[in-house]
PDB file of C-alpha atoms in Angstrom:
ATOM      1  CA  ILE A 209       9.354  56.202  22.495  1.00 53.00           C
ATOM      2  CA  GLY A 210       9.042  53.355  24.860  1.00 55.00           C
ATOM      3  CA  ALA A 211       9.116  49.488  23.533  1.00 69.00           C
ATOM      4  CA  GLU A 212       5.352  48.939  24.185  1.00 79.00           C
ATOM      5  CA  HIS A 213       3.291  51.676  22.623  1.00 80.00           C
ATOM      6  CA  ALA A 214       0.554  52.590  20.245  1.00 85.00           C
ATOM      7  CA  ILE A 215       0.698  54.592  17.610  1.00 84.00           C
ATOM      8  CA  ILE A 216      -2.899  56.989  16.621  1.00 87.00           C
ATOM      9  CA  ASP A 217      -3.125  58.679  12.729  1.00 88.00           C
ATOM     10  CA  SER A 218      -4.815  59.066  10.103  1.00 86.00           C
ATOM     11  CA  ASP A 219      -4.635  55.496   9.337  1.00 86.00           C
ATOM     12  CA  GLY A 220      -6.197  54.261  12.764  1.00 90.00           C
ATOM     13  CA  LEU A 221      -4.578  52.756  15.644  1.00 91.00           C
ATOM     14  CA  THR A 222      -1.192  50.559  15.826  1.00 89.00           C
ATOM     15  CA  ILE A 223       0.120  48.622  18.716  1.00 90.00           C
ATOM     16  CA  LYS A 224       3.700  47.619  18.655  1.00 86.00           C
ATOM     17  CA  ASP A 225       6.004  46.270  21.108  1.00 86.00           C
ATOM     18  CA  GLY A 226       9.172  47.296  19.798  1.00 81.00           C
ATOM     19  CA  ASN A 227       9.418  46.768  15.916  1.00 81.00           C
ATOM     20  CA  THR A 228       6.729  44.344  16.106  1.00 84.00           C
ATOM     21  CA  VAL A 229       3.124  44.941  15.758  1.00 88.00           C
ATOM     22  CA  ARG A 230       0.674  43.364  17.925  1.00 91.00           C
ATOM     23  CA  ALA A 231      -2.351  44.809  16.336  1.00 91.00           C
ATOM     24  CA  SER A 232      -3.835  47.460  14.306  1.00 91.00           C
ATOM     25  CA  LEU A 233      -6.735  49.045  13.472  1.00 93.00           C
ATOM     26  CA  LEU A 234      -6.854  50.929  10.696  1.00 91.00           C
ATOM     27  CA  ASN A 235      -9.888  52.164   8.163  1.00 88.00           C
ATOM     28  CA  ASP A 236      -9.484  49.132   6.261  1.00 91.00           C
ATOM     29  CA  ALA A 237      -8.958  46.177   8.820  1.00 94.00           C
ATOM     30  CA  ILE A 238      -8.443  44.656  12.403  1.00 94.00           C
ATOM     31  CA  THR A 239      -4.784  42.621  12.606  1.00 94.00           C
ATOM     32  CA  LEU A 240      -4.267  40.866  15.547  1.00 94.00           C
ATOM     33  CA  ASN A 241      -0.316  39.473  15.573  1.00 92.00           C
ATOM     34  CA  GLY A 242       1.097  36.556  17.680  1.00 90.00           C
ATOM     35  CA  ALA A 243       4.887  36.175  18.043  1.00 86.00           C
ATOM     36  CA  SER A 244       4.700  37.330  14.036  1.00 88.00           C
ATOM     37  CA  THR A 245       2.567  38.247  11.414  1.00 89.00           C
ATOM     38  CA  ASN A 246       2.569  33.977  11.302  1.00 92.00           C
ATOM     39  CA  ASP A 247       0.237  33.691  13.765  1.00 94.00           C
ATOM     40  CA  GLN A 248      -2.761  36.043  13.133  1.00 95.00           C
ATOM     41  CA  VAL A 249      -6.440  37.368  12.735  1.00 96.00           C
ATOM     42  CA  VAL A 250      -7.792  39.620  10.548  1.00 95.00           C
ATOM     43  CA  ILE A 251     -10.468  41.180   9.855  1.00 96.00           C
ATOM     44  CA  ASN A 252     -11.423  43.186   6.855  1.00 95.00           C
ATOM     45  CA  SER A 253     -14.082  43.865   4.252  1.00 93.00           C
ATOM     46  CA  SER A 254     -13.702  40.415   2.502  1.00 93.00           C
ATOM     47  CA  GLY A 255     -14.021  38.514   5.861  1.00 95.00           C
ATOM     48  CA  VAL A 256     -12.194  36.883   8.782  1.00 96.00           C
ATOM     49  CA  THR A 257      -9.126  35.152   8.012  1.00 95.00           C
ATOM     50  CA  LEU A 258      -7.139  33.119  10.647  1.00 95.00           C
ATOM     51  CA  LYS A 259      -3.246  32.208  10.182  1.00 94.00           C
ATOM     52  CA  GLN A 260      -1.105  30.084  12.011  1.00 94.00           C
ATOM     53  CA  GLY A 261       2.743  29.144  11.206  1.00 92.00           C
ATOM     54  CA  GLY A 262       2.462  31.116   7.770  1.00 91.00           C
ATOM     55  CA  HIS A 263      -0.743  29.001   6.563  1.00 92.00           C
ATOM     56  CA  THR A 264      -4.471  30.453   6.372  1.00 92.00           C
ATOM     57  CA  ARG A 265      -6.338  27.911   8.761  1.00 94.00           C
ATOM     58  CA  THR A 266      -9.247  29.711   8.792  1.00 96.00           C
ATOM     59  CA  THR A 267     -11.769  31.557   6.579  1.00 96.00           C
ATOM     60  CA  LEU A 268     -14.795  33.243   6.917  1.00 95.00           C
ATOM     61  CA  ALA A 269     -15.429  34.961   3.340  1.00 93.00           C
ATOM     62  CA  SER A 270     -18.269  35.040   0.478  1.00 91.00           C
ATOM     63  CA  ASP A 271     -20.685  33.119   3.337  1.00 93.00           C
ATOM     64  CA  THR A 272     -18.703  30.653   3.024  1.00 95.00           C
ATOM     65  CA  LEU A 273     -16.676  29.338   6.613  1.00 96.00           C
ATOM     66  CA  THR A 274     -13.313  27.275   5.765  1.00 96.00           C
ATOM     67  CA  LEU A 275     -11.603  24.851   8.161  1.00 96.00           C
ATOM     68  CA  GLY A 276      -8.334  24.281   7.327  1.00 94.00           C
ATOM     69  CA  LYS A 277      -5.398  24.942   4.511  1.00 89.00           C
ATOM     70  CA  SER A 278      -7.259  25.672   1.110  1.00 85.00           C
ATOM     71  CA  GLY A 279      -6.184  23.076  -1.185  1.00 86.00           C
ATOM     72  CA  GLU A 280      -5.128  20.869   1.946  1.00 92.00           C
ATOM     73  CA  ALA A 281      -7.781  18.593   3.771  1.00 95.00           C
ATOM     74  CA  ARG A 282     -10.278  20.958   5.269  1.00 96.00           C
ATOM     75  CA  THR A 283     -14.215  21.757   6.103  1.00 97.00           C
ATOM     76  CA  GLU A 284     -16.303  24.242   4.075  1.00 97.00           C
ATOM     77  CA  ILE A 285     -19.898  25.406   5.343  1.00 97.00           C
ATOM     78  CA  THR A 286     -22.299  27.151   3.374  1.00 97.00           C
ATOM     79  CA  ASP A 287     -25.688  28.826   4.130  1.00 95.00           C
ATOM     80  CA  ALA A 288     -26.591  25.278   2.235  1.00 96.00           C
ATOM     81  CA  ALA A 289     -24.105  22.990   2.042  1.00 97.00           C
ATOM     82  CA  ILE A 290     -21.349  21.349   4.477  1.00 98.00           C
ATOM     83  CA  SER A 291     -18.379  19.981   2.484  1.00 98.00           C
ATOM     84  CA  MET A 292     -15.260  17.924   3.365  1.00 97.00           C
ATOM     85  CA  TYR A 293     -12.296  17.082   1.675  1.00 97.00           C
ATOM     86  CA  ASP A 294      -9.551  14.366   2.300  1.00 95.00           C
ATOM     87  CA  GLY A 295      -5.637  15.392   2.417  1.00 91.00           C
ATOM     88  CA  GLN A 296      -4.453  13.293  -1.384  1.00 89.00           C
ATOM     89  CA  GLY A 297      -2.002  15.291  -3.334  1.00 88.00           C
ATOM     90  CA  THR A 298      -5.574  16.760  -4.757  1.00 92.00           C
ATOM     91  CA  PRO A 299      -7.993  16.966  -2.246  1.00 94.00           C
ATOM     92  CA  ARG A 300     -10.936  15.680  -2.956  1.00 96.00           C
ATOM     93  CA  LYS A 301     -14.462  16.086  -1.746  1.00 97.00           C
ATOM     94  CA  ARG A 302     -15.139  13.212   0.502  1.00 97.00           C
ATOM     95  CA  VAL A 303     -18.459  14.512   2.488  1.00 98.00           C
ATOM     96  CA  ALA A 304     -21.442  16.243   1.019  1.00 98.00           C
ATOM     97  CA  ILE A 305     -24.323  17.877   2.745  1.00 98.00           C
ATOM     98  CA  ASP A 306     -26.808  19.987   1.455  1.00 97.00           C
ATOM     99  CA  ASN A 307     -29.777  22.075   2.612  1.00 96.00           C
ATOM    100  CA  ALA A 308     -32.682  19.504   1.965  1.00 96.00           C
ATOM    101  CA  GLY A 309     -30.256  16.669   4.459  1.00 95.00           C
ATOM    102  CA  VAL A 310     -29.021  14.287   1.728  1.00 97.00           C
ATOM    103  CA  ILE A 311     -25.561  13.264   3.108  1.00 98.00           C
ATOM    104  CA  ALA A 312     -22.906  11.506   0.939  1.00 98.00           C
ATOM    105  CA  ILE A 313     -19.833   9.560   2.209  1.00 98.00           C
ATOM    106  CA  GLY A 314     -16.941   8.312   0.013  1.00 97.00           C
ATOM    107  CA  GLY A 315     -17.108   8.858  -3.381  1.00 95.00           C
ATOM    108  CA  ALA A 316     -14.403   7.445  -6.483  1.00 93.00           C
ATOM    109  CA  SER A 317     -10.719   8.157  -6.821  1.00 89.00           C
ATOM    110  CA  GLY A 318      -9.935  11.248  -8.742  1.00 90.00           C
ATOM    111  CA  ALA A 319     -13.495  12.619  -8.311  1.00 94.00           C
ATOM    112  CA  ASP A 320     -15.624  14.849  -6.040  1.00 96.00           C
ATOM    113  CA  VAL A 321     -18.812  13.223  -4.212  1.00 97.00           C
ATOM    114  CA  ALA A 322     -21.640  14.809  -5.099  1.00 97.00           C
ATOM    115  CA  VAL A 323     -25.212  13.744  -2.560  1.00 97.00           C
ATOM    116  CA  ASP A 324     -26.415  12.327  -6.513  1.00 97.00           C
ATOM    117  CA  SER A 325     -23.038  10.253  -6.852  1.00 97.00           C
ATOM    118  CA  THR A 326     -23.162   6.437  -7.710  1.00 97.00           C
ATOM    119  CA  ASP A 327     -19.508   5.462  -7.720  1.00 97.00           C
ATOM    120  CA  GLU A 328     -18.212   4.586  -4.617  1.00 97.00           C
ATOM    121  CA  VAL A 329     -20.483   6.373  -2.124  1.00 98.00           C
ATOM    122  CA  VAL A 330     -22.745   6.142   0.756  1.00 98.00           C
ATOM    123  CA  ARG A 331     -25.814   7.861   0.487  1.00 98.00           C
ATOM    124  CA  VAL A 332     -28.727   8.668   3.259  1.00 98.00           C
ATOM    125  CA  ASP A 333     -31.835  10.921   2.250  1.00 97.00           C
ATOM    126  CA  SER A 334     -35.276  10.386   3.621  1.00 96.00           C
ATOM    127  CA  SER A 335     -36.218   7.149   1.285  1.00 96.00           C
ATOM    128  CA  GLY A 336     -33.132   5.438   3.113  1.00 97.00           C
ATOM    129  CA  VAL A 337     -29.978   4.423   2.919  1.00 98.00           C
ATOM    130  CA  LYS A 338     -27.850   4.136  -0.410  1.00 98.00           C
ATOM    131  CA  ILE A 339     -24.351   2.087  -0.393  1.00 98.00           C
ATOM    132  CA  PHE A 340     -22.946   2.224  -4.239  1.00 98.00           C
ATOM    133  CA  ASN A 341     -20.259   0.454  -5.819  1.00 97.00           C
ATOM    134  CA  ASP A 342     -21.751   2.104  -9.010  1.00 97.00           C
ATOM    135  CA  SER A 343     -25.154   2.739 -10.367  1.00 97.00           C
ATOM    136  CA  ASN A 344     -25.565  -1.532 -11.070  1.00 98.00           C
ATOM    137  CA  ASN A 345     -24.342  -2.658  -8.030  1.00 98.00           C
ATOM    138  CA  PHE A 346     -25.791  -1.366  -4.741  1.00 98.00           C
ATOM    139  CA  THR A 347     -27.802  -2.260  -1.687  1.00 98.00           C
ATOM    140  CA  PHE A 348     -30.463  -0.254  -0.154  1.00 98.00           C
ATOM    141  CA  VAL A 349     -31.965  -0.090   3.025  1.00 98.00           C
ATOM    142  CA  SER A 350     -35.274   1.912   4.224  1.00 97.00           C
ATOM    143  CA  GLY A 351     -37.827   1.510   6.738  1.00 96.00           C
ATOM    144  CA  SER A 352     -39.675  -1.664   4.562  1.00 95.00           C
ATOM    145  CA  GLY A 353     -36.619  -3.727   4.143  1.00 97.00           C
ATOM    146  CA  MET A 354     -33.469  -4.209   2.434  1.00 98.00           C
ATOM    147  CA  SER A 355     -32.500  -4.974  -1.145  1.00 98.00           C
ATOM    148  CA  VAL A 356     -29.663  -5.865  -2.691  1.00 98.00           C
ATOM    149  CA  THR A 357     -28.786  -5.053  -6.828  1.00 97.00           C
ATOM    150  CA  ALA A 358     -26.467  -6.787  -8.735  1.00 96.00           C
ATOM    151  CA  GLY A 359     -25.690  -6.109 -12.608  1.00 95.00           C
ATOM    152  CA  GLY A 360     -28.609  -3.449 -12.885  1.00 96.00           C
ATOM    153  CA  ASN A 361     -30.978  -6.504 -11.413  1.00 94.00           C
ATOM    154  CA  ILE A 362     -32.525  -7.133  -7.349  1.00 95.00           C
ATOM    155  CA  VAL A 363     -30.931 -10.475  -6.610  1.00 94.00           C
ATOM    156  CA  GLY A 364     -32.303 -10.114  -3.096  1.00 95.00           C
ATOM    157  CA  GLN A 365     -35.041  -8.733  -1.004  1.00 97.00           C
ATOM    158  CA  PHE A 366     -35.734  -8.845   3.000  1.00 97.00           C
ATOM    159  CA  GLY A 367     -38.743  -7.494   4.189  1.00 96.00           C
ATOM    160  CA  SER A 368     -41.959  -8.871   5.688  1.00 95.00           C
ATOM    161  CA  ASP A 369     -41.062 -11.308   2.915  1.00 95.00           C
ATOM    162  CA  VAL A 370     -37.263 -12.513   1.646  1.00 94.00           C
ATOM    163  CA  VAL A 371     -37.147 -12.973  -2.053  1.00 94.00           C
ATOM    164  CA  LEU A 372     -33.719 -14.150  -3.837  1.00 92.00           C
ATOM    165  CA  THR A 373     -33.002 -13.891  -7.551  1.00 90.00           C
ATOM    166  CA  GLY A 374     -29.797 -15.550  -9.323  1.00 84.00           C
ATOM    167  CA  GLY A 375     -28.928 -17.711 -11.787  1.00 85.00           C
ATOM    168  CA  THR A 376     -27.954 -20.282  -9.002  1.00 90.00           C
ATOM    169  CA  LEU A 377     -28.725 -20.042  -5.339  1.00 91.00           C
ATOM    170  CA  THR A 378     -27.010 -21.259  -2.392  1.00 93.00           C
ATOM    171  CA  ILE A 379     -28.435 -21.694   1.106  1.00 93.00           C
ATOM    172  CA  GLN A 380     -25.562 -23.328   3.075  1.00 94.00           C
ATOM    173  CA  SER A 381     -24.550 -24.039   7.094  1.00 92.00           C
ATOM    174  CA  THR A 382     -22.045 -23.373   8.620  1.00 90.00           C
ATOM    175  CA  ALA A 383     -22.349 -25.590  11.166  1.00 88.00           C
ATOM    176  CA  GLY A 384     -19.631 -28.307  11.230  1.00 86.00           C
ATOM    177  CA  THR A 385     -17.828 -28.367   7.806  1.00 91.00           C
ATOM    178  CA  THR A 386     -19.143 -24.798   5.533  1.00 93.00           C
ATOM    179  CA  GLY A 387     -21.116 -25.839   2.842  1.00 92.00           C
ATOM    180  CA  ASP A 388     -21.715 -29.637   3.614  1.00 94.00           C
ATOM    181  CA  ASP A 389     -25.095 -29.194   4.488  1.00 95.00           C
ATOM    182  CA  ARG A 390     -26.697 -26.899   1.681  1.00 96.00           C
ATOM    183  CA  ILE A 391     -29.551 -26.523  -0.839  1.00 96.00           C
ATOM    184  CA  VAL A 392     -28.719 -25.622  -4.550  1.00 96.00           C
ATOM    185  CA  VAL A 393     -32.006 -23.887  -6.438  1.00 94.00           C
ATOM    186  CA  GLY A 394     -30.599 -23.719  -9.924  1.00 92.00           C
ATOM    187  CA  SER A 395     -32.160 -24.073 -13.401  1.00 89.00           C
ATOM    188  CA  ALA A 396     -35.272 -26.108 -13.536  1.00 89.00           C
ATOM    189  CA  ASN A 397     -33.982 -28.152 -10.361  1.00 94.00           C
ATOM    190  CA  LEU A 398     -33.495 -28.253  -6.447  1.00 96.00           C
ATOM    191  CA  GLU A 399     -30.928 -29.857  -4.848  1.00 97.00           C
ATOM    192  CA  MET A 400     -30.330 -30.446  -0.997  1.00 97.00           C
ATOM    193  CA  TYR A 401     -27.283 -31.651   0.712  1.00 96.00           C
ATOM    194  CA  THR A 402     -26.809 -33.450   4.554  1.00 95.00           C
ATOM    195  CA  ASN A 403     -22.946 -34.037   5.098  1.00 93.00           C
ATOM    196  CA  ASN A 404     -22.237 -32.833   1.543  1.00 94.00           C
ATOM    197  CA  ALA A 405     -24.208 -35.906   0.230  1.00 94.00           C
ATOM    198  CA  LYS A 406     -27.643 -35.883  -1.990  1.00 95.00           C
ATOM    199  CA  VAL A 407     -29.946 -36.355  -0.334  1.00 96.00           C
ATOM    200  CA  LEU A 408     -33.244 -34.682  -2.489  1.00 97.00           C
ATOM    201  CA  ASP A 409     -32.788 -33.399  -6.186  1.00 96.00           C
ATOM    202  CA  VAL A 410     -35.830 -32.590  -8.429  1.00 96.00           C
ATOM    203  CA  VAL A 411     -35.549 -31.883 -12.488  1.00 95.00           C
ATOM    204  CA  ASP A 412     -38.263 -30.954 -14.168  1.00 92.00           C
ATOM    205  CA  GLY A 413     -40.906 -32.352 -12.109  1.00 89.00           C
ATOM    206  CA  LYS A 414     -39.413 -35.514 -11.466  1.00 95.00           C
ATOM    207  CA  LEU A 415     -38.054 -36.066  -7.743  1.00 96.00           C
ATOM    208  CA  ASN A 416     -35.813 -38.478  -6.250  1.00 96.00           C
ATOM    209  CA  ILE A 417     -35.357 -38.423  -2.303  1.00 97.00           C
ATOM    210  CA  GLY A 418     -32.897 -40.574  -0.399  1.00 95.00           C
ATOM    211  CA  PRO A 419     -29.000 -41.336   0.145  1.00 94.00           C
ATOM    212  CA  SER A 420     -26.887 -40.111  -3.299  1.00 93.00           C
ATOM    213  CA  ALA A 421     -30.587 -39.108  -4.802  1.00 94.00           C
ATOM    214  CA  VAL A 422     -30.588 -38.442  -8.664  1.00 94.00           C
ATOM    215  CA  ALA A 423     -34.256 -37.251 -10.029  1.00 94.00           C
ATOM    216  CA  GLY A 424     -35.463 -39.395 -12.700  1.00 91.00           C
ATOM    217  CA  THR A 425     -33.366 -42.236 -11.842  1.00 93.00           C
ATOM    218  CA  ALA A 426     -33.728 -45.348  -9.790  1.00 93.00           C
ATOM    219  CA  VAL A 427     -31.581 -45.790  -6.319  1.00 93.00           C
ATOM    220  CA  THR A 428     -31.379 -48.307  -4.164  1.00 93.00           C
ATOM    221  CA  GLY A 429     -32.915 -47.010  -0.025  1.00 94.00           C
ATOM    222  CA  ASN A 430     -34.709 -44.269  -2.166  1.00 96.00           C
ATOM    223  CA  VAL A 431     -38.270 -42.306  -2.955  1.00 96.00           C
ATOM    224  CA  ARG A 432     -38.514 -41.434  -6.668  1.00 96.00           C
ATOM    225  CA  VAL A 433     -41.464 -39.440  -8.014  1.00 96.00           C
ATOM    226  CA  GLU A 434     -42.027 -38.938 -11.627  1.00 94.00           C
ATOM    227  CA  SER A 435     -45.291 -37.853 -13.921  1.00 92.00           C
ATOM    228  CA  GLY A 436     -48.167 -40.445 -12.743  1.00 91.00           C
ATOM    229  CA  ASN A 437     -45.126 -43.225 -10.501  1.00 94.00           C
ATOM    230  CA  VAL A 438     -44.271 -43.119  -7.310  1.00 96.00           C
ATOM    231  CA  TYR A 439     -41.647 -45.919  -6.729  1.00 95.00           C
ATOM    232  CA  LEU A 440     -40.108 -47.132  -3.180  1.00 96.00           C
ATOM    233  CA  TYR A 441     -36.920 -48.794  -3.883  1.00 95.00           C
ATOM    234  CA  GLY A 442     -35.221 -51.300  -1.643  1.00 94.00           C
ATOM    235  CA  ASP A 443     -31.749 -52.574  -1.545  1.00 93.00           C
ATOM    236  CA  ASN A 444     -31.475 -53.520  -5.434  1.00 93.00           C
ATOM    237  CA  THR A 445     -32.835 -51.485  -8.115  1.00 92.00           C
ATOM    238  CA  ASN A 446     -34.684 -54.557  -8.959  1.00 92.00           C
ATOM    239  CA  THR A 447     -36.811 -54.783  -5.826  1.00 92.00           C
ATOM    240  CA  PHE A 448     -39.553 -51.608  -5.437  1.00 92.00           C
ATOM    241  CA  ALA A 449     -42.706 -51.263  -5.170  1.00 94.00           C
ATOM    242  CA  GLN A 450     -45.019 -48.928  -7.403  1.00 93.00           C
ATOM    243  CA  MET A 451     -47.572 -46.849  -6.633  1.00 93.00           C
ATOM    244  CA  SER A 452     -49.936 -45.924 -10.093  1.00 91.00           C
ATOM    245  CA  SER A 453     -53.490 -44.968 -11.604  1.00 87.00           C
ATOM    246  CA  ALA A 454     -53.619 -48.734 -11.853  1.00 85.00           C
ATOM    247  CA  GLY A 455     -53.197 -48.783  -7.960  1.00 81.00           C
ATOM    248  CA  PHE A 456     -49.989 -50.287  -5.757  1.00 87.00           C
ATOM    249  CA  GLU A 457     -47.579 -53.341  -6.773  1.00 75.00           C
TER     250      GLU A 457
END
């Protein structure tokens, strides 16, 4: 028999190059080999297997297509879902897509991501996009705008209207020194600063406008407003005009 030959017997057809089997069409499988069986395609009743370097790189079996080594970084595709795994010591699913088109990317360390995950994940579905740190801290973007949830409470809503909610709210400019020009909304008070100096102070219904403003207090060069009275101060707190129900004096 020559170095290159074919054998046909009751088992099927075998094509050999010397002692190396290059291909076989047997009763239970079709096999194509490269330089050795380390590089191989096998088709049998279980499905299709592609090997490279002695490792299975692709399989099609049980209605699942796997691209990559089992137990390593890989992609799995079924009739209803697509899953992608990372390459860490214990591979974790980092992308999940289901048959409703829901997409989840990320996932907490040591856990597979799922389309309903809420830890360290980005989720996309028909309602919009959610970016989670956890179930109590996330951002939601939809056709209506964007909302920010912190500690289980919505602290920001951005749409046709903007609503910001928090213990203390600061709006500041980056022109010049960041924060020198700002508005601060706190508990029953509002403050406005220019060049890091307070020029407006409102506390419990009392208002002061001008340099070094302090609500409810006489300040030179300022306007002071409180229940029933308006004061205009000159260069001394004893020099002022007052407007009240009694008139202007």
